[in-house]
mmCIF file of C-alpha atoms in Angstrom:
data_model
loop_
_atom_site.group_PDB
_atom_site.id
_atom_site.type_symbol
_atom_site.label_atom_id
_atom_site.label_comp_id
_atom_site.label_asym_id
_atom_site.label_seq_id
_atom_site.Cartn_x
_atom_site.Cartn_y
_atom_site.Cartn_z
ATOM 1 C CA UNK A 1 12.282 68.355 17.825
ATOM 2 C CA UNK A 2 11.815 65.455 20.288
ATOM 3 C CA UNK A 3 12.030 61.999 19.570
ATOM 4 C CA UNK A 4 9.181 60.129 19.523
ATOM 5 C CA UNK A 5 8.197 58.108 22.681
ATOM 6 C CA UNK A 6 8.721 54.273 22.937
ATOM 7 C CA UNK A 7 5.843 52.438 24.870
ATOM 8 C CA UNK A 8 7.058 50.950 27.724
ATOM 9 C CA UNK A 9 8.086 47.162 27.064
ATOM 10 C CA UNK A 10 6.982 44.529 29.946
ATOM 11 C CA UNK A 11 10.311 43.611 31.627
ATOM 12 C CA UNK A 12 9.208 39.777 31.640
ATOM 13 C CA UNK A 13 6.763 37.709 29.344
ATOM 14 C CA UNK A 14 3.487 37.875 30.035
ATOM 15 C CA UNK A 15 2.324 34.118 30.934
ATOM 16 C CA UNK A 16 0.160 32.174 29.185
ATOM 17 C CA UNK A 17 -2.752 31.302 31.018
ATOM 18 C CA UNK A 18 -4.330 27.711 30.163
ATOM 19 C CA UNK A 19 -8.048 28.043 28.515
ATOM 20 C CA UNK A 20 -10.310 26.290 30.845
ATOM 21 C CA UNK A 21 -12.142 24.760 28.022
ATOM 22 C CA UNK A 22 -9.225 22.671 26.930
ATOM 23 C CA UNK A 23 -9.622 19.351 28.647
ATOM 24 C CA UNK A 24 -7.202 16.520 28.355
ATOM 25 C CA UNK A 25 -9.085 14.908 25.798
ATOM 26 C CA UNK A 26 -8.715 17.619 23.528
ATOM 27 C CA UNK A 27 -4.833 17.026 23.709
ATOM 28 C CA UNK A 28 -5.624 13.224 23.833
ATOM 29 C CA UNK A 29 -7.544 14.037 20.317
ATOM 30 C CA UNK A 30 -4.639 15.884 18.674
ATOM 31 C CA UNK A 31 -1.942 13.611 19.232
ATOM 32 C CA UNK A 32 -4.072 10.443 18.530
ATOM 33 C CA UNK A 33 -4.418 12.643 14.734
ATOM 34 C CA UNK A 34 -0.650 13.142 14.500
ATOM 35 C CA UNK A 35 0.040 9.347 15.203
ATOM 36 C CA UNK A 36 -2.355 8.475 12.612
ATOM 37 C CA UNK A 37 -0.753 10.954 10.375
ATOM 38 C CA UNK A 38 2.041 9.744 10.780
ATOM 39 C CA UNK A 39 1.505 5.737 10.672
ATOM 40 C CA UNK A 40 -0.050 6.252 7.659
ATOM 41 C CA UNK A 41 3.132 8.076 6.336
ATOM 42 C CA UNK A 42 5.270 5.048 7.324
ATOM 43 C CA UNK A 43 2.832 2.523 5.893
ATOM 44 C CA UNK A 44 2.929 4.430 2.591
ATOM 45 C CA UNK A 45 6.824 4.431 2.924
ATOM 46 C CA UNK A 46 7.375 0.896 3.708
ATOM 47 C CA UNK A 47 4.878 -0.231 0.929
ATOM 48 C CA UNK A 48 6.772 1.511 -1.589
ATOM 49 C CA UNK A 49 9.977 0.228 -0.275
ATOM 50 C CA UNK A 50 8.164 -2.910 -0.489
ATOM 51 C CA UNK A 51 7.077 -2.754 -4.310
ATOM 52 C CA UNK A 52 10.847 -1.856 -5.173
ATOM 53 C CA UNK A 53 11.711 -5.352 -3.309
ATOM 54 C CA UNK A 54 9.597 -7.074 -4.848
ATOM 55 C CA UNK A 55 9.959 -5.921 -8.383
ATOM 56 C CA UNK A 56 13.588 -6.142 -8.089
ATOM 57 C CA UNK A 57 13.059 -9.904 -7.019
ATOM 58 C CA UNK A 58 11.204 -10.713 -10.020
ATOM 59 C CA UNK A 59 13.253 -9.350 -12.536
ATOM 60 C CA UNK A 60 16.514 -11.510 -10.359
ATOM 61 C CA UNK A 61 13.735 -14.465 -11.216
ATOM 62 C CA UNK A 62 13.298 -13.451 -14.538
ATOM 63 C CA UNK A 63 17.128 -13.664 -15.006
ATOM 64 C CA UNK A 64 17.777 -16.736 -13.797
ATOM 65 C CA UNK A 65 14.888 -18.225 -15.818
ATOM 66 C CA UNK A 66 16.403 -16.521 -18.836
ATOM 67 C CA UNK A 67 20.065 -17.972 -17.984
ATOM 68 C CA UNK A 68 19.753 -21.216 -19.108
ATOM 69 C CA UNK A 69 17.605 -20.579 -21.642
ATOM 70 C CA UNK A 70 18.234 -19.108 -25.784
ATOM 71 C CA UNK A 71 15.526 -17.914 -28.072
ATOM 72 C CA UNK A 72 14.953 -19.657 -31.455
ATOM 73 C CA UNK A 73 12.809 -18.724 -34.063
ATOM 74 C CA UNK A 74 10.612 -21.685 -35.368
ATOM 75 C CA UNK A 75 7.969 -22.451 -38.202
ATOM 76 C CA UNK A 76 4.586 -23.767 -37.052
ATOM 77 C CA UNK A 77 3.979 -27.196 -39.115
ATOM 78 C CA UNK A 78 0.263 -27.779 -37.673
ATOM 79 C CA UNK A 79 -2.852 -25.875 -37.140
ATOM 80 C CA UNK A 80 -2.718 -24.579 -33.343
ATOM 81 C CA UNK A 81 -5.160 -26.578 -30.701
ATOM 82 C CA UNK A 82 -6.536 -25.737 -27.185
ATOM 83 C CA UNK A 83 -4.878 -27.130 -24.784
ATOM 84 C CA UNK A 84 -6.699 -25.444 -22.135
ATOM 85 C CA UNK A 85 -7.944 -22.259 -20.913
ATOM 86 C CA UNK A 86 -6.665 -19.263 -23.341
ATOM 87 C CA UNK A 87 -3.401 -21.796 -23.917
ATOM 88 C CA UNK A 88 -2.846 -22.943 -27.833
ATOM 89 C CA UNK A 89 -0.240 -25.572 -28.908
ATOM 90 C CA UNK A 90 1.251 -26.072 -32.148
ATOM 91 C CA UNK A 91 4.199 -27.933 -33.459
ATOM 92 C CA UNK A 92 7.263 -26.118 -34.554
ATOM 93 C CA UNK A 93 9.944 -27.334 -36.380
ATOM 94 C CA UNK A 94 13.691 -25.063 -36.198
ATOM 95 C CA UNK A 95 17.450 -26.325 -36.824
ATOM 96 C CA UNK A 96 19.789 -25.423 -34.021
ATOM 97 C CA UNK A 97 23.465 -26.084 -34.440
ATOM 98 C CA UNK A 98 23.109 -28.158 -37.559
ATOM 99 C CA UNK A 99 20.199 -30.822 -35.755
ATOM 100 C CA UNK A 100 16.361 -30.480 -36.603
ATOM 101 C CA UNK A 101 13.677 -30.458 -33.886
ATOM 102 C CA UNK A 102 10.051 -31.161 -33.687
ATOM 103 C CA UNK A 103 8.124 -29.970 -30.566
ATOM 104 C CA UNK A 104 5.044 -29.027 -29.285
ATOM 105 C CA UNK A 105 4.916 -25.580 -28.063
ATOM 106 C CA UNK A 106 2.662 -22.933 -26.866
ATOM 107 C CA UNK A 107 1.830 -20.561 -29.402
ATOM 108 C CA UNK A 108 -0.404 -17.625 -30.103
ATOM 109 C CA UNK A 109 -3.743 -18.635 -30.834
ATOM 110 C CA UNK A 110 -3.971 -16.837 -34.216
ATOM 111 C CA UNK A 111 -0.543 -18.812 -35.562
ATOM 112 C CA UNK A 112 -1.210 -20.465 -38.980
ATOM 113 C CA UNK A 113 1.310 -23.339 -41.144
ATOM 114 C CA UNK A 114 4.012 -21.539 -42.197
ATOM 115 C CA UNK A 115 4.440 -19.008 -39.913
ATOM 116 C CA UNK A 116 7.383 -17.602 -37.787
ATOM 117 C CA UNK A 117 7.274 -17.806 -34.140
ATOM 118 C CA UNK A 118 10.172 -16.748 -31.508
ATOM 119 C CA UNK A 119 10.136 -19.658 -28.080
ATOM 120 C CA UNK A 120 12.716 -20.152 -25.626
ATOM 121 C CA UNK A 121 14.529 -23.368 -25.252
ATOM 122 C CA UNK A 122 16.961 -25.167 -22.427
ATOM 123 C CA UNK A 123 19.814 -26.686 -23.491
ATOM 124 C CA UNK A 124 18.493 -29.467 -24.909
ATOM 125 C CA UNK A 125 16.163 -28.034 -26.866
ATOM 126 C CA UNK A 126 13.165 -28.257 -24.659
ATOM 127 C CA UNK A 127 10.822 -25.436 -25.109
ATOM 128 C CA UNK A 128 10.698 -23.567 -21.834
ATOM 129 C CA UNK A 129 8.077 -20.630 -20.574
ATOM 130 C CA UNK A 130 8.764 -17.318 -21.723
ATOM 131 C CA UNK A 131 11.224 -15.253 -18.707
ATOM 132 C CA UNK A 132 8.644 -13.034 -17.154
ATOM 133 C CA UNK A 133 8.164 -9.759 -19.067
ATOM 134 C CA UNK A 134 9.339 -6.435 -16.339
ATOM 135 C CA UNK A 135 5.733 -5.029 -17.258
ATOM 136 C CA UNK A 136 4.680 -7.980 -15.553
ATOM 137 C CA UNK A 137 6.752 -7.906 -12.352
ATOM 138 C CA UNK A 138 5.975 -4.059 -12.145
ATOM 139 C CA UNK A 139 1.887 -5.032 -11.870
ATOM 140 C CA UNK A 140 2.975 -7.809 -9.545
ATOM 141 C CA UNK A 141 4.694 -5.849 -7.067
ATOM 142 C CA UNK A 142 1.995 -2.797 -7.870
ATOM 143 C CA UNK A 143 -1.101 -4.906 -6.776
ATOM 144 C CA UNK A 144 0.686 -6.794 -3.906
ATOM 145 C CA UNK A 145 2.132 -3.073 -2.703
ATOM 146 C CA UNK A 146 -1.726 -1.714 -2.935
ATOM 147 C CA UNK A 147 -3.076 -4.271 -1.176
ATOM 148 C CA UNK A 148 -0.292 -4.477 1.451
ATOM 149 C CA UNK A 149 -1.047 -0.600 1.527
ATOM 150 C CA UNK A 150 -5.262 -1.313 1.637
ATOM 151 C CA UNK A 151 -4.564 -3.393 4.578
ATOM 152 C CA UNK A 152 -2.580 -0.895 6.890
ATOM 153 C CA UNK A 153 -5.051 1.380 6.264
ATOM 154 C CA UNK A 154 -7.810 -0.227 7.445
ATOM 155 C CA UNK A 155 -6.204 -1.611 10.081
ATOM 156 C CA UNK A 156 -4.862 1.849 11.045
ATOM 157 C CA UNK A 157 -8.526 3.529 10.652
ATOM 158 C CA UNK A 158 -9.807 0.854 12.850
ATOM 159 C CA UNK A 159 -6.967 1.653 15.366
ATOM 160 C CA UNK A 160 -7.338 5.644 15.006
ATOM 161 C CA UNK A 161 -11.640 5.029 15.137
ATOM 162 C CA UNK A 162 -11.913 2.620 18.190
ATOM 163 C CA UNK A 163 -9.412 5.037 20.173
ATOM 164 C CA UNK A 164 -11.369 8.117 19.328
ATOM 165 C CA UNK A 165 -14.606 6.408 20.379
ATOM 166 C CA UNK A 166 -12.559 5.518 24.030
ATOM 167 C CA UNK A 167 -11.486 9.206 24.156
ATOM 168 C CA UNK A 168 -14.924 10.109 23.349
ATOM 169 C CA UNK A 169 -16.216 7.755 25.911
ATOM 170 C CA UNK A 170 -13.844 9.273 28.941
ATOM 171 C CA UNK A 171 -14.636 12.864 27.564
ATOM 172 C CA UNK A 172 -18.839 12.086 27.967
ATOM 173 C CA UNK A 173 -17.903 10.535 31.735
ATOM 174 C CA UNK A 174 -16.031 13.622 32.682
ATOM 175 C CA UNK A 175 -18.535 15.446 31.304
ATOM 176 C CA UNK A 176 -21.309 14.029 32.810
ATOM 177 C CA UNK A 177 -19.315 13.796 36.342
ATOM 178 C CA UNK A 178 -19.250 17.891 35.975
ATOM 179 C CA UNK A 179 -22.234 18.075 35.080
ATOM 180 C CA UNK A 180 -23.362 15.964 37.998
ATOM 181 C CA UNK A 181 -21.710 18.452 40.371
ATOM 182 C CA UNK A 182 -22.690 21.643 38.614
ATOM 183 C CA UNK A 183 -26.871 20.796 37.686
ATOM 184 C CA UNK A 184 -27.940 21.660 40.997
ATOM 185 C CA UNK A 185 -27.030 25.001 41.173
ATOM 186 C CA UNK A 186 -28.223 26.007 37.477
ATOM 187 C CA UNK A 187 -31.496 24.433 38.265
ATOM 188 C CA UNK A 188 -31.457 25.381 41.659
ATOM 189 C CA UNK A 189 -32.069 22.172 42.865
ATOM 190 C CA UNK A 190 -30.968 21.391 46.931
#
């Protein structure tokens, strides 16, 4: 029994011959895709980097609003009243370290005589703003991420679009330069 032949293997690779129908623009076309990719990668990147910043900062804000403040739990001793859009104010009365206090406070608008309601005070007893809630710095950063995010996209499709229309543009010249220098023979025109 013989062994089976082996084909002959070229010695060197074959080259690659270039396509005549690739032009530069076609190249010009693929990269200008890649960059885009790409940009729009990093813009996604840096806005999320960007949302983490800024949540973090609010809830650093939200501590040092809460820092010099204490939460006391006081009785409402009149009817609440508007005191402007979607804000109600009521008085509350609470004892803090043996002293009674009277102040106006914002309160929820369905808070009747009587009832219990939790408001942060300063150290001398001011009612203060609640610290801002991390549900709140979490949409904060969210919406200013997104639209941080809205805007390098457009900006970055207007970029990718106005430099495909100038490729497009050099790739119609070219064209039409060939085409100047070829239509006379097809047509057979001297």
């Amino acid at each position: 029994m013989t062994a089976p032949s082996v084909a002959p293997q070229p010695k060197a690779p074959v080259p690659r011959r270039r396509n005549p129908l690739h032009r530069r623009t076609d190249s010009l076309r693929f990269w200008v895709r890649v960059l885009f990719a790409l940009a729009l990668a990093l813009a996604a990147a840096l806005t999320v980097l960007l949302g983490f910043h800024l949540y973090a900062d609010g809830r650093a804000d939200a501590a040092r609003q809460a820092a010099g403040l204490h939460q006391v739990d006081a009785v409402a001793t009149t009817q609440p009243i508007s005191a402007g859009i979607d804000t109600w104010v009521a008085t509350l009365s609470w004892t803090d370290a043996g002293h009674a206090y009277h102040q106006q406070a914002p309160v929820p608008p369905a808070t009747a005589p009587g009832d219990h309601v939790s408001i942060w005070v300063n150290a001398q007893e001011v009612p203060q703003p609640n610290p801002i809630p991390a549900v709140q710095s979490a949409g904060s950063a969210a919406t200013y991420s997104l639209a941080v995010f809205s805007g390098a996209v457009l900006l970055l499709s207007g970029g990718y679009a106005y430099s495909r229309h100038r490729i497009d543009a050099c790739a119609w010249k070219s064209w039409e330069n060939e085409w100047a220098k070829v239509e006379p023979e097809w047509t057979h025109r001297s």
